[in-house]
C-alpha cells in the first residue's frame, strides 16, 4: 500500500518547511508521510519532559482513544517497546518487531494494552535530543488495514533522515533543561519489588514486565534458561503470586504509589497500605 510518488513526497516536504514550529505542523507532517505509506493511528509524543509522555499530536480513532489515554499514559508506557527503545538511547526508524523483546507478542502487556488498542502493526521514528529528552513518531495500523509490507517498511526507512531532521527542527525547544522533571514512574519500575527480591531476581522481573520470554530474558541476563526459570519460581513465592499475569497486575497497582519517593519500593507501599486498610 505504498502511496503516491517520490515527487509528491518532495512537494510535501517543501511545504512542511514553510510551517515549521507552527501549530499546524504536526498534522501536516503526518499527512505528508501518508504520501509514502498509509496508516490509521498515529501519535507524536515527547519522552523525558514530564513524569508521563507529553502528547504533541494524535490522530487516533475515537474507538481506541481510551486505550491510549487511560492505559498507556497512566503507566503502561513504561513497558512499551517504544519507551524501552528511548531508554536505550535508540535513534532512527524501527518496526515493532525490531524493538520488542522475544516473547513480547505473547506477553501480558501485549494482551492487556496492545491488543486492546486495536493495533495490528506499528513503526516509529525516534529522535534523541540529549538531556534525557526524545520525540517519538508512532505510525500504526488497526484491523482496518493490513500489516505494513516489506516494501512499505523499506520506503518509510528511506525517508528516515528527513523525518528525523524535521522532528529535530520543529521540536528543538523541548531539549531545554526547563522542561525536565523527575520521572517517578520510571523510578517505580526500577524499584518495584526491590525490598523483597535480590538484584538478579529484580532483573528477571524487569524482563518479565517488558514481555521477554524465559529464553530472551536469560540471554539478556547472561544466564541459562533453567536459571532464569528458577528465578521466576522464587519471585512468585516472594511476591505471593501464581502467574505472570498477577505480577503484571501487582505492578500496575503499585504505580499508585509512584510519587511517594524516588528511593521507595512502590510494592512495599502498596502492601503497607493494604494492611492499614484492613
CSV table of C-alpha atoms in Angstrom, one decimal:
chain,number,residue,atom,x,y,z
A,1,UNK,CA,0.0,0.0,0.0
A,2,UNK,CA,2.8,2.4,-1.0
A,3,UNK,CA,1.1,5.7,-1.9
A,4,UNK,CA,1.9,8.4,-4.4
A,5,UNK,CA,5.4,9.1,-5.8
A,6,UNK,CA,8.7,10.5,-4.8
A,7,UNK,CA,7.7,13.8,-6.4
A,8,UNK,CA,4.6,14.1,-4.2
A,9,UNK,CA,6.7,13.4,-1.1
A,10,UNK,CA,9.3,16.0,-2.1
A,11,UNK,CA,6.5,18.5,-2.7
A,12,UNK,CA,5.0,17.8,0.7
A,13,UNK,CA,8.4,18.3,2.4
A,14,UNK,CA,8.9,21.7,0.8
A,15,UNK,CA,5.5,22.7,2.2
A,16,UNK,CA,6.4,21.4,5.6
A,17,UNK,CA,9.4,23.7,5.8
A,18,UNK,CA,7.1,26.6,5.5
A,19,UNK,CA,5.0,25.6,8.5
A,20,UNK,CA,7.9,24.6,10.9
A,21,UNK,CA,7.1,25.4,14.5
A,22,UNK,CA,3.6,26.4,13.7
A,23,UNK,CA,0.5,24.9,15.3
A,24,UNK,CA,-0.5,23.1,12.1
A,25,UNK,CA,2.9,21.5,11.6
A,26,UNK,CA,2.2,18.1,13.3
A,27,UNK,CA,-1.0,17.4,11.3
A,28,UNK,CA,0.7,18.4,8.0
A,29,UNK,CA,3.8,16.4,8.9
A,30,UNK,CA,1.8,13.1,9.4
A,31,UNK,CA,-0.3,13.7,6.3
A,32,UNK,CA,2.9,14.1,4.3
A,33,UNK,CA,4.2,10.7,5.4
A,34,UNK,CA,0.9,9.2,4.0
A,35,UNK,CA,2.3,10.2,0.6
A,36,UNK,CA,4.7,7.3,1.2
A,37,UNK,CA,2.6,4.7,3.1
A,38,UNK,CA,-0.8,4.8,4.8
A,39,UNK,CA,-1.7,4.3,8.5
A,40,UNK,CA,-4.8,5.0,10.5
A,41,UNK,CA,-3.4,5.5,14.1
A,42,UNK,CA,-0.6,8.0,14.8
A,43,UNK,CA,0.8,9.7,17.9
A,44,UNK,CA,3.7,12.2,18.3
A,45,UNK,CA,4.9,12.4,21.8
A,46,UNK,CA,7.9,13.5,23.9
A,47,UNK,CA,9.6,11.4,26.5
A,48,UNK,CA,11.6,13.0,29.3
A,49,UNK,CA,9.7,16.3,29.7
A,50,UNK,CA,7.5,15.1,32.5
A,51,UNK,CA,6.5,12.1,34.6
A,52,UNK,CA,4.5,10.8,31.7
A,53,UNK,CA,4.9,11.2,27.9
A,54,UNK,CA,3.8,14.6,26.6
A,55,UNK,CA,1.4,14.2,23.7
A,56,UNK,CA,2.3,16.7,21.0
A,57,UNK,CA,-0.3,15.5,18.5
A,58,UNK,CA,-2.5,12.5,17.9
A,59,UNK,CA,-4.6,11.0,15.1
A,60,UNK,CA,-6.4,8.3,16.9
A,61,UNK,CA,-9.8,6.7,16.1
A,62,UNK,CA,-12.3,7.5,18.8
A,63,UNK,CA,-12.8,3.8,19.3
A,64,UNK,CA,-9.2,3.4,20.6
A,65,UNK,CA,-8.5,6.6,22.4
A,66,UNK,CA,-9.4,5.2,25.8
A,67,UNK,CA,-6.8,2.5,25.4
A,68,UNK,CA,-4.1,5.2,24.8
A,69,UNK,CA,-5.1,7.9,27.3
A,70,UNK,CA,-6.5,5.7,30.1
A,71,UNK,CA,-4.0,2.8,29.9
A,72,UNK,CA,-0.8,3.8,28.0
A,73,UNK,CA,-0.4,7.3,29.6
A,74,UNK,CA,-1.3,6.0,33.1
A,75,UNK,CA,1.6,3.7,33.3
A,76,UNK,CA,1.6,1.1,30.5
A,77,UNK,CA,4.1,3.2,28.5
A,78,UNK,CA,6.9,2.2,30.8
A,79,UNK,CA,6.7,-1.4,29.4
A,80,UNK,CA,6.3,-0.4,25.8
A,81,UNK,CA,9.0,-1.2,23.2
A,82,UNK,CA,8.9,2.4,22.2
A,83,UNK,CA,9.8,3.7,25.7
A,84,UNK,CA,12.4,1.0,26.2
A,85,UNK,CA,14.0,2.0,22.9
A,86,UNK,CA,14.1,5.6,24.2
A,87,UNK,CA,15.7,4.4,27.5
A,88,UNK,CA,18.3,2.5,25.4
A,89,UNK,CA,19.2,5.7,23.5
A,90,UNK,CA,18.0,4.4,20.2
A,91,UNK,CA,17.7,6.7,17.2
A,92,UNK,CA,16.1,6.4,13.8
A,93,UNK,CA,13.3,4.2,12.2
A,94,UNK,CA,12.1,1.0,13.7
A,95,UNK,CA,9.4,-1.7,13.2
A,96,UNK,CA,7.8,-3.0,16.3
A,97,UNK,CA,9.4,-6.4,15.6
A,98,UNK,CA,12.8,-4.8,15.8
A,99,UNK,CA,12.2,-3.1,19.1
A,100,UNK,CA,10.1,-5.7,21.0
A,101,UNK,CA,11.8,-8.4,23.0
A,102,UNK,CA,11.4,-12.1,22.1
A,103,UNK,CA,8.1,-13.2,23.6
A,104,UNK,CA,6.5,-9.8,23.5
A,105,UNK,CA,3.6,-10.8,21.4
A,106,UNK,CA,2.6,-13.5,24.0
A,107,UNK,CA,3.1,-11.1,27.0
A,108,UNK,CA,0.6,-9.7,29.4
A,109,UNK,CA,1.5,-6.2,28.1
A,110,UNK,CA,0.6,-7.2,24.6
A,111,UNK,CA,-2.7,-8.8,25.6
A,112,UNK,CA,-3.7,-6.1,28.1
A,113,UNK,CA,-2.7,-3.0,26.2
A,114,UNK,CA,-1.5,-3.6,22.7
A,115,UNK,CA,-4.4,-5.8,21.5
A,116,UNK,CA,-6.9,-3.6,23.4
A,117,UNK,CA,-5.7,-0.6,21.5
A,118,UNK,CA,-6.7,-2.2,18.2
A,119,UNK,CA,-3.2,-2.1,16.8
A,120,UNK,CA,-2.0,-4.9,14.5
A,121,UNK,CA,1.2,-3.4,13.3
A,122,UNK,CA,3.4,-0.4,14.1
A,123,UNK,CA,6.5,1.5,13.0
A,124,UNK,CA,8.1,4.5,14.7
A,125,UNK,CA,10.7,7.2,14.3
A,126,UNK,CA,12.7,8.1,17.4
A,127,UNK,CA,14.8,11.3,17.8
A,128,UNK,CA,17.0,11.7,20.9
A,129,UNK,CA,17.7,15.4,21.8
A,130,UNK,CA,20.0,14.8,24.7
A,131,UNK,CA,19.3,15.9,28.3
A,132,UNK,CA,17.0,12.9,28.6
A,133,UNK,CA,14.5,14.3,26.0
A,134,UNK,CA,13.3,12.4,22.9
A,135,UNK,CA,10.5,12.6,20.4
A,136,UNK,CA,8.8,9.5,19.0
A,137,UNK,CA,6.5,9.5,16.0
A,138,UNK,CA,4.4,6.3,16.1
A,139,UNK,CA,2.6,5.2,12.9
A,140,UNK,CA,0.3,2.3,13.3
A,141,UNK,CA,-2.4,0.2,11.7
A,142,UNK,CA,-5.5,-1.1,13.3
A,143,UNK,CA,-7.6,-4.0,12.0
A,144,UNK,CA,-9.0,-1.7,9.3
A,145,UNK,CA,-5.7,-2.1,7.3
A,146,UNK,CA,-3.3,-4.9,6.6
A,147,UNK,CA,0.2,-5.0,8.3
A,148,UNK,CA,3.0,-3.0,6.7
A,149,UNK,CA,4.6,-4.8,3.8
A,150,UNK,CA,8.3,-5.2,3.4
A,151,UNK,CA,8.3,-2.6,0.6
A,152,UNK,CA,6.4,-0.1,2.8
A,153,UNK,CA,8.8,-0.5,5.6
A,154,UNK,CA,11.7,0.0,3.2
A,155,UNK,CA,10.0,3.1,1.8
A,156,UNK,CA,9.5,4.5,5.3
A,157,UNK,CA,13.1,3.7,6.2
A,158,UNK,CA,14.3,5.5,3.1
A,159,UNK,CA,13.0,8.9,4.4
A,160,UNK,CA,14.3,8.4,7.9
A,161,UNK,CA,17.0,11.1,7.8
A,162,UNK,CA,14.4,13.7,6.5
A,163,UNK,CA,11.9,12.8,9.1
A,164,UNK,CA,14.4,13.0,11.9
A,165,UNK,CA,15.7,16.3,10.7
A,166,UNK,CA,12.1,17.8,10.6
A,167,UNK,CA,11.4,16.5,14.1
A,168,UNK,CA,14.6,17.9,15.4
A,169,UNK,CA,14.0,21.3,13.9
A,170,UNK,CA,10.3,21.6,14.8
A,171,UNK,CA,10.6,20.5,18.5
A,172,UNK,CA,14.2,21.7,19.2
A,173,UNK,CA,12.9,23.8,22.2
A,174,UNK,CA,11.9,20.6,24.1
A,175,UNK,CA,15.6,19.9,24.7
A,176,UNK,CA,15.8,22.9,27.0
A,177,UNK,CA,16.6,22.0,30.7
A,178,UNK,CA,13.5,23.8,31.8
A,179,UNK,CA,11.3,21.0,30.5
A,180,UNK,CA,13.0,18.3,32.6
A,181,UNK,CA,11.1,16.8,35.5
A,182,UNK,CA,11.6,13.8,37.8
A,183,UNK,CA,10.3,10.6,36.2
A,184,UNK,CA,8.6,9.0,39.1
A,185,UNK,CA,7.0,6.2,37.1
A,186,UNK,CA,10.4,5.2,35.7
A,187,UNK,CA,11.8,5.1,39.2
A,188,UNK,CA,8.8,2.9,40.3
A,189,UNK,CA,9.7,0.5,37.5
A,190,UNK,CA,13.3,0.3,38.7
A,191,UNK,CA,12.4,-0.1,42.3
A,192,UNK,CA,9.4,-2.4,42.0
A,193,UNK,CA,10.0,-5.4,44.3
A,194,UNK,CA,13.5,-4.4,45.4
A,195,UNK,CA,12.5,-4.6,49.1
A,196,UNK,CA,11.9,-8.4,48.8
A,197,UNK,CA,13.8,-9.5,45.7
A,198,UNK,CA,17.6,-9.9,45.1
A,199,UNK,CA,19.2,-7.9,42.4
A,200,UNK,CA,19.1,-10.8,39.9
A,201,UNK,CA,15.5,-11.5,40.7
A,202,UNK,CA,14.8,-7.8,40.1
A,203,UNK,CA,16.5,-8.1,36.7
A,204,UNK,CA,14.3,-11.1,35.9
A,205,UNK,CA,11.1,-9.3,37.0
A,206,UNK,CA,12.0,-6.3,34.8
A,207,UNK,CA,12.4,-8.6,31.8
A,208,UNK,CA,9.1,-10.3,32.6
A,209,UNK,CA,7.3,-7.0,32.8
A,210,UNK,CA,8.7,-5.9,29.4
A,211,UNK,CA,7.4,-9.1,27.9
A,212,UNK,CA,10.6,-11.1,27.4
A,213,UNK,CA,10.3,-14.9,27.2
A,214,UNK,CA,12.5,-17.0,29.5
A,215,UNK,CA,14.9,-17.6,26.7
A,216,UNK,CA,15.2,-13.9,25.8
A,217,UNK,CA,15.5,-12.8,29.5
A,218,UNK,CA,18.2,-15.4,30.1
A,219,UNK,CA,20.1,-14.2,27.1
A,220,UNK,CA,19.8,-10.6,28.3
A,221,UNK,CA,20.9,-11.5,31.8
A,222,UNK,CA,23.8,-13.8,30.7
A,223,UNK,CA,22.4,-16.9,32.4
A,224,UNK,CA,20.9,-20.2,31.3
A,225,UNK,CA,17.1,-20.6,30.7
A,226,UNK,CA,16.9,-23.0,33.6
A,227,UNK,CA,18.4,-20.5,36.0
A,228,UNK,CA,16.0,-17.8,34.7
A,229,UNK,CA,13.1,-20.1,35.3
A,230,UNK,CA,14.3,-20.9,38.8
A,231,UNK,CA,14.4,-17.1,39.4
A,232,UNK,CA,10.7,-16.9,38.3
A,233,UNK,CA,9.7,-19.6,40.8
A,234,UNK,CA,11.4,-17.7,43.6
A,235,UNK,CA,9.8,-14.5,42.5
A,236,UNK,CA,6.3,-16.0,42.5
A,237,UNK,CA,6.9,-17.3,46.1
A,238,UNK,CA,8.3,-14.0,47.4
A,239,UNK,CA,5.5,-11.9,45.8
A,240,UNK,CA,2.8,-14.4,46.7
A,241,UNK,CA,1.5,-14.8,43.1
A,242,UNK,CA,0.9,-17.7,40.9
A,243,UNK,CA,1.4,-16.2,37.4
A,244,UNK,CA,3.0,-13.6,35.2
A,245,UNK,CA,-0.5,-12.0,34.9
A,246,UNK,CA,-0.6,-11.5,38.6
A,247,UNK,CA,2.8,-9.8,38.7
A,248,UNK,CA,1.7,-7.5,35.9
A,249,UNK,CA,-1.5,-6.6,37.9
A,250,UNK,CA,0.6,-6.1,41.0
A,251,UNK,CA,3.0,-3.8,39.2
A,252,UNK,CA,0.2,-1.5,37.9
A,253,UNK,CA,-1.5,-1.4,41.3
A,254,UNK,CA,1.8,-0.3,42.9
A,255,UNK,CA,2.1,2.6,40.4
A,256,UNK,CA,-0.5,4.4,42.6
A,257,UNK,CA,2.4,5.0,45.0
A,258,UNK,CA,5.0,6.0,42.4
A,259,UNK,CA,5.2,9.6,43.6
A,260,UNK,CA,5.8,8.8,47.3
A,261,UNK,CA,9.6,8.9,47.0
A,262,UNK,CA,12.3,8.2,44.4
A,263,UNK,CA,14.0,5.5,46.6
A,264,UNK,CA,10.9,3.7,47.8
A,265,UNK,CA,9.7,0.3,46.6
A,266,UNK,CA,6.1,1.0,45.4
A,267,UNK,CA,5.2,-2.6,46.1
A,268,UNK,CA,6.1,-2.3,49.8
A,269,UNK,CA,4.0,0.8,50.0
A,270,UNK,CA,1.1,-1.0,48.3
A,271,UNK,CA,1.3,-3.9,50.8
A,272,UNK,CA,1.6,-1.5,53.7
A,273,UNK,CA,-1.5,0.4,52.5
A,274,UNK,CA,-3.4,-2.9,52.2
A,275,UNK,CA,-2.5,-3.8,55.8
A,276,UNK,CA,-3.7,-0.5,57.1
A,277,UNK,CA,-7.0,-0.6,55.2
A,278,UNK,CA,-7.7,-4.0,56.9
